[in-house]
Coordinates of C-alpha atoms in Angstrom, one line a residue:
M718 CA -74.2 -53.9 -58.5
A719 CA -70.7 -52.5 -58.2
S720 CA -67.8 -54.8 -59.7
T721 CA -65.0 -55.6 -57.3
N722 CA -62.4 -53.2 -58.7
Q723 CA -65.0 -50.4 -58.0
C724 CA -65.4 -51.8 -54.3
V725 CA -61.7 -52.0 -53.7
A726 CA -61.1 -48.3 -55.1
S727 CA -63.7 -47.2 -52.9
M728 CA -62.0 -48.5 -49.7
A729 CA -58.7 -47.0 -50.8
R730 CA -60.4 -43.7 -50.9
L731 CA -61.7 -44.0 -47.2
N732 CA -58.5 -45.1 -45.8
L733 CA -56.5 -42.3 -47.6
S734 CA -59.3 -39.3 -46.2
Y735 CA -59.0 -41.0 -42.8
S736 CA -55.2 -41.1 -42.5
T737 CA -55.1 -37.4 -43.8
R738 CA -57.7 -36.2 -41.2
R739 CA -55.9 -35.5 -37.9
P740 CA -58.0 -35.7 -34.8
A741 CA -58.3 -32.9 -32.5
I742 CA -55.7 -32.4 -29.9
S743 CA -58.0 -32.3 -26.8
T744 CA -59.0 -35.6 -27.7
I745 CA -55.4 -37.2 -27.6
P746 CA -54.0 -38.0 -24.2
N747 CA -50.8 -35.6 -23.0
F748 CA -48.8 -38.7 -22.6
L749 CA -48.9 -39.2 -26.5
L750 CA -48.2 -35.7 -27.5
P751 CA -44.8 -34.7 -28.8
S752 CA -42.7 -32.2 -26.6
V753 CA -41.9 -29.2 -28.1
A754 CA -39.0 -27.0 -27.0
T755 CA -39.8 -23.6 -25.7
P756 CA -37.6 -21.2 -27.9
Q757 CA -34.6 -19.4 -26.4
I758 CA -34.7 -15.8 -26.9
R759 CA -31.0 -14.4 -27.1
H760 CA -30.6 -10.7 -26.8
A761 CA -27.0 -9.3 -28.2
S762 CA -25.1 -8.1 -25.4
G763 CA -22.7 -4.8 -25.4
S764 CA -19.4 -7.2 -26.3
G765 CA -21.2 -8.6 -29.4
G766 CA -21.5 -12.2 -27.4
G767 CA -24.7 -13.7 -26.6
G768 CA -26.4 -14.0 -23.4
M769 CA -28.5 -11.8 -21.3
R770 CA -27.8 -8.0 -21.3
K771 CA -26.2 -6.8 -18.2
R772 CA -27.5 -4.0 -16.4
P773 CA -25.3 -1.0 -16.1
E774 CA -23.6 -0.8 -12.9
K775 CA -24.3 2.2 -10.8
P776 CA -21.2 4.9 -10.1
K777 CA -20.3 4.4 -6.7
K778 CA -20.3 7.5 -4.6
Q779 CA -17.2 9.6 -4.5
Y780 CA -16.6 11.0 -1.2
K781 CA -14.2 14.5 -1.5
L782 CA -13.6 14.5 2.0
F783 CA -12.2 11.3 4.2
R784 CA -15.0 9.6 5.7
S785 CA -15.4 10.6 9.7
Y786 CA -17.9 8.8 12.1
D787 CA -20.3 10.1 14.6
Q788 CA -18.0 9.9 18.0
S789 CA -21.2 11.5 20.0
E790 CA -21.6 7.9 21.9
Q791 CA -17.6 6.7 21.9
Q792 CA -16.1 6.5 25.1
K793 CA -13.1 8.9 25.9
F794 CA -10.5 8.8 28.3
S795 CA -8.4 11.4 30.1
L796 CA -4.5 11.5 29.2
C797 CA -3.6 10.1 32.5
D798 CA -6.4 7.1 32.3
A799 CA -5.0 6.4 29.0
M800 CA -1.5 6.2 29.9
R801 CA -2.3 4.0 32.8
Y802 CA -4.4 1.5 30.7
L803 CA -1.4 1.4 28.2
R804 CA 1.3 0.9 30.8
A805 CA -0.5 -2.2 31.7
F806 CA -0.1 -3.9 28.1
E807 CA 3.5 -3.0 28.4
V808 CA 4.3 -4.6 31.4
G809 CA 7.8 -5.9 31.4
K810 CA 9.2 -3.9 28.7
P811 CA 12.0 -1.7 29.2
P812 CA 11.2 2.0 29.5
S813 CA 13.4 3.0 26.2
G814 CA 11.9 -0.2 24.3
A815 CA 8.0 1.0 23.9
K816 CA 6.7 4.3 23.0
Y817 CA 3.5 6.6 23.6
E818 CA 2.0 7.3 19.7
V819 CA -0.3 10.0 19.0
H820 CA -2.8 9.7 16.3
V821 CA -4.3 12.7 14.9
K822 CA -7.1 12.5 12.6
L823 CA -8.4 15.2 10.6
R824 CA -11.3 16.2 8.7
T825 CA -9.7 16.9 5.4
E826 CA -9.9 16.7 1.5
K827 CA -8.6 13.6 -0.2
A828 CA -6.8 15.4 -3.1
G829 CA -5.7 18.6 -0.6
P830 CA -2.7 19.6 0.5
V831 CA -1.3 17.8 3.7
V832 CA 0.3 18.9 7.1
R833 CA 3.9 18.3 7.4
N834 CA 6.5 20.0 9.6
R835 CA 9.6 19.6 12.0
I836 CA 9.0 19.7 15.4
R837 CA 11.5 19.9 18.7
F838 CA 10.0 18.3 22.0
P839 CA 10.6 19.5 25.4
Y840 CA 11.4 16.0 26.3
P841 CA 13.4 14.3 23.1
V842 CA 11.7 10.9 22.1
S843 CA 14.3 9.6 19.7
S844 CA 17.8 9.3 20.5
D845 CA 18.8 7.6 17.6
T846 CA 19.4 10.2 14.8
R847 CA 21.5 9.2 11.8
I848 CA 22.2 11.8 9.3
A849 CA 23.4 11.2 5.7
V850 CA 24.2 14.4 3.3
I851 CA 24.3 14.0 -0.4
C852 CA 27.0 16.1 -1.6
P853 CA 30.0 15.8 -4.0
E854 CA 32.3 12.9 -3.1
D855 CA 35.6 13.8 -1.2
S856 CA 34.8 17.5 -1.0
P857 CA 35.4 19.9 1.4
V858 CA 31.2 19.9 2.0
A859 CA 31.5 15.9 2.5
A860 CA 34.4 16.7 5.2
E861 CA 32.4 19.6 6.9
A862 CA 29.5 17.2 7.2
L863 CA 31.2 14.2 8.5
Q864 CA 32.9 16.8 11.1
L865 CA 29.2 17.8 12.2
G866 CA 28.2 14.3 12.6
A867 CA 26.8 12.8 9.6
V868 CA 27.0 9.0 9.4
V869 CA 27.5 9.2 5.6
A870 CA 28.3 12.0 2.9
G871 CA 28.6 11.4 -1.0
Q872 CA 26.8 11.5 -3.8
E873 CA 27.1 8.6 -6.2
S874 CA 27.7 6.1 -3.6
L875 CA 25.1 7.3 -1.6
F876 CA 22.7 6.9 -4.6
E877 CA 24.2 3.4 -5.1
S878 CA 23.5 2.5 -1.2
I879 CA 19.9 3.7 -1.4
K880 CA 19.0 1.9 -4.8
N881 CA 20.3 -1.3 -3.1
G882 CA 18.0 -0.8 -0.3
H883 CA 20.8 0.0 2.5
F884 CA 19.5 2.9 4.5
A885 CA 22.1 3.6 7.5
F886 CA 20.5 6.8 8.2
N887 CA 16.8 8.1 9.0
K888 CA 17.3 11.8 8.0
L889 CA 18.6 12.9 4.7
I890 CA 19.9 16.1 3.7
C891 CA 20.9 17.4 0.3
H892 CA 23.7 20.0 -0.6
T893 CA 22.7 22.7 -2.9
E894 CA 25.5 21.5 -5.3
S895 CA 24.2 18.0 -5.7
E896 CA 20.6 19.2 -6.2
D897 CA 20.8 18.3 -10.0
A898 CA 22.4 15.1 -9.4
L899 CA 19.5 14.3 -7.2
K900 CA 17.0 14.7 -9.6
K901 CA 18.8 12.7 -12.1
A902 CA 19.5 9.8 -9.6
N903 CA 15.7 8.9 -9.7
V904 CA 15.6 7.8 -5.8
G905 CA 12.5 9.7 -5.0
K906 CA 10.2 6.6 -5.5
L907 CA 12.5 5.0 -2.8
L908 CA 12.9 7.9 -0.6
G909 CA 9.2 9.1 -0.7
P910 CA 7.4 6.5 1.2
K911 CA 10.3 6.8 4.1
G912 CA 9.8 10.6 4.5
L913 CA 13.3 11.1 3.4
M914 CA 13.3 12.7 0.2
P915 CA 15.2 16.2 0.7
N916 CA 12.8 19.5 -0.3
K917 CA 13.6 23.3 -0.3
R918 CA 10.3 23.9 1.2
H919 CA 11.1 21.8 4.3
G920 CA 14.9 22.9 4.4
T921 CA 16.4 19.7 3.6
I922 CA 18.2 21.3 0.6
T923 CA 20.6 23.5 2.0
S924 CA 23.8 25.5 1.7
D925 CA 24.2 25.8 5.6
L926 CA 24.8 22.3 6.5
K927 CA 25.5 23.3 10.3
K928 CA 22.3 25.1 10.9
T929 CA 20.4 22.4 9.4
I930 CA 22.2 19.3 11.1
N931 CA 22.1 21.4 14.3
D932 CA 18.2 21.8 13.6
M933 CA 17.7 18.0 13.0
V934 CA 19.3 16.7 16.1
G935 CA 16.9 16.3 18.6
T936 CA 13.7 17.0 16.5
D937 CA 11.5 14.7 14.8
E938 CA 9.2 15.0 11.7
Y939 CA 5.4 14.4 11.0
R940 CA 3.6 14.1 8.0
E941 CA -0.5 13.7 7.4
R942 CA -1.2 10.2 5.5
N943 CA -4.7 9.5 4.4
G944 CA -6.1 12.2 6.9
V945 CA -4.1 10.9 10.0
V946 CA -1.0 12.3 11.6
Q947 CA 1.1 9.4 13.4
L948 CA 4.1 10.6 15.6
A949 CA 5.5 9.4 18.7
I950 CA 5.2 11.6 21.4
G951 CA 7.2 9.8 24.3
Q952 CA 9.1 6.8 25.9
L953 CA 7.3 4.3 27.9
G954 CA 9.6 5.7 31.0
F955 CA 8.3 9.1 30.5
T956 CA 5.8 11.0 33.4
P957 CA 2.0 11.9 32.3
Q958 CA 3.2 15.7 32.4
M959 CA 6.3 15.0 29.9
V960 CA 3.9 13.2 27.7
A961 CA 1.6 15.9 28.3
D962 CA 4.2 19.0 27.3
N963 CA 4.8 16.9 24.2
L964 CA 1.5 16.4 23.0
K965 CA 0.7 20.3 23.6
V966 CA 3.6 21.2 21.6
V967 CA 2.3 18.8 18.7
M968 CA -1.1 20.2 18.5
E969 CA 0.0 23.7 18.9
R970 CA 2.2 23.2 15.9
M971 CA -0.3 21.3 13.9
K972 CA -3.0 24.0 14.4
K973 CA -0.7 26.7 13.0
D974 CA -0.4 24.3 9.8
M975 CA -3.9 23.6 9.5
D976 CA -5.1 27.4 9.8
A977 CA -2.3 28.4 7.0
I978 CA -4.1 25.6 5.0
V979 CA -7.4 26.8 5.7
D980 CA -6.7 30.3 4.9
N981 CA -5.8 29.2 1.6
G982 CA -9.3 27.7 1.1
H983 CA -9.1 24.2 1.6
T984 CA -10.6 22.1 4.5
K985 CA -8.8 21.1 7.4
H986 CA -10.2 20.6 10.8
L987 CA -9.2 18.6 13.9
D988 CA -11.8 15.5 14.2
E989 CA -10.1 13.1 16.8
V990 CA -7.0 12.4 18.9
V991 CA -6.1 8.9 19.8
L992 CA -3.2 7.8 21.9
S993 CA -1.6 4.2 21.7
S994 CA 1.4 2.5 22.6
T995 CA 4.0 0.4 20.6
H996 CA 2.2 -2.9 21.8
G997 CA -1.0 -1.4 23.4
P998 CA -4.5 -0.9 21.9
S999 CA -5.7 2.8 21.1
F1000 CA -7.6 5.0 23.4
S1001 CA -9.3 8.2 21.9
L1002 CA -8.5 11.4 24.2
N1003 CA -11.3 14.0 25.5
G1004 CA -8.6 16.7 25.9
K1005 CA -8.3 16.2 30.1
F1006 CA -5.2 15.5 32.0
N1007 CA -6.4 14.2 35.5
P1008 CA -7.3 10.6 36.3
T1009 CA -11.2 10.0 36.8
E1010 CA -10.7 7.7 39.6
D1011 CA -10.9 9.4 42.9
N1012 CA -8.2 7.0 44.5
V1013 CA -5.6 7.3 42.0
T1014 CA -3.4 10.6 41.7
V1015 CA -1.1 12.2 39.4
E1016 CA 1.7 11.8 42.0
Q1017 CA 0.9 7.9 42.0
L1018 CA 1.1 7.5 38.4
Q1019 CA 4.3 9.7 38.2
S1020 CA 6.0 7.2 40.8
T1021 CA 5.0 4.0 38.6
M1022 CA 6.2 5.3 35.3

């Protein structure tokens, strides 16, 4: 018969073996199982930090030409109809207080040459022409400029006025004697956006002040910006025939400018012509003149303008 000490040792061995033996997981209720966190996988990013790797962005499509749209279903108007509707929006405005404006949209290259020129209308639109002349201070050239009708003539004083944002003029000429001074003055960033920077190619840097000033009086300048040429072609009191004559001159001059650019290997074509007014909406023109309604005549429109 086993002794008491042997029985105690046998019981100790049984308890130890039972405690070290792990029961099957399938026999343990779920709520008693320890929760195990799912390991997070971290990917190296391009910047060296953590987080998910970003997908490379697709490059945006680059357009060589300014974008144009299908106009096959767009409603278009004759010149008389467009002017009649615009006149309704300008009721109560003085005849010289509002203007008809033409917006010519071109099919052209973004980085190509722009259309820019000076034009003389059969019926002048601008009645307020203020010319300034850059020339040596208190010189015979300055005296001549003032005698020809310039509102201001000078060099350093004129540069200082421009830098301070005081523009008492809407047209600017530079005499050839002050061309170097103009370059050193660094005022191009102030004059350029306003279309006032003198340029030899456009005849605003000259030694013949008399001819240049006479050409400027009664003329208007136009310049293409972002594929569009915008220009006032008539006062509110103009008749449809007067606006038509001014518009014809604009389109003929612009077509010659575009043909010269196309001949040099660039793209430049007419896309759309739109007529608007100072306070009115815009109407796309179809190239016709007469009103479309049978009960409205051109003579009636002439008498109401």
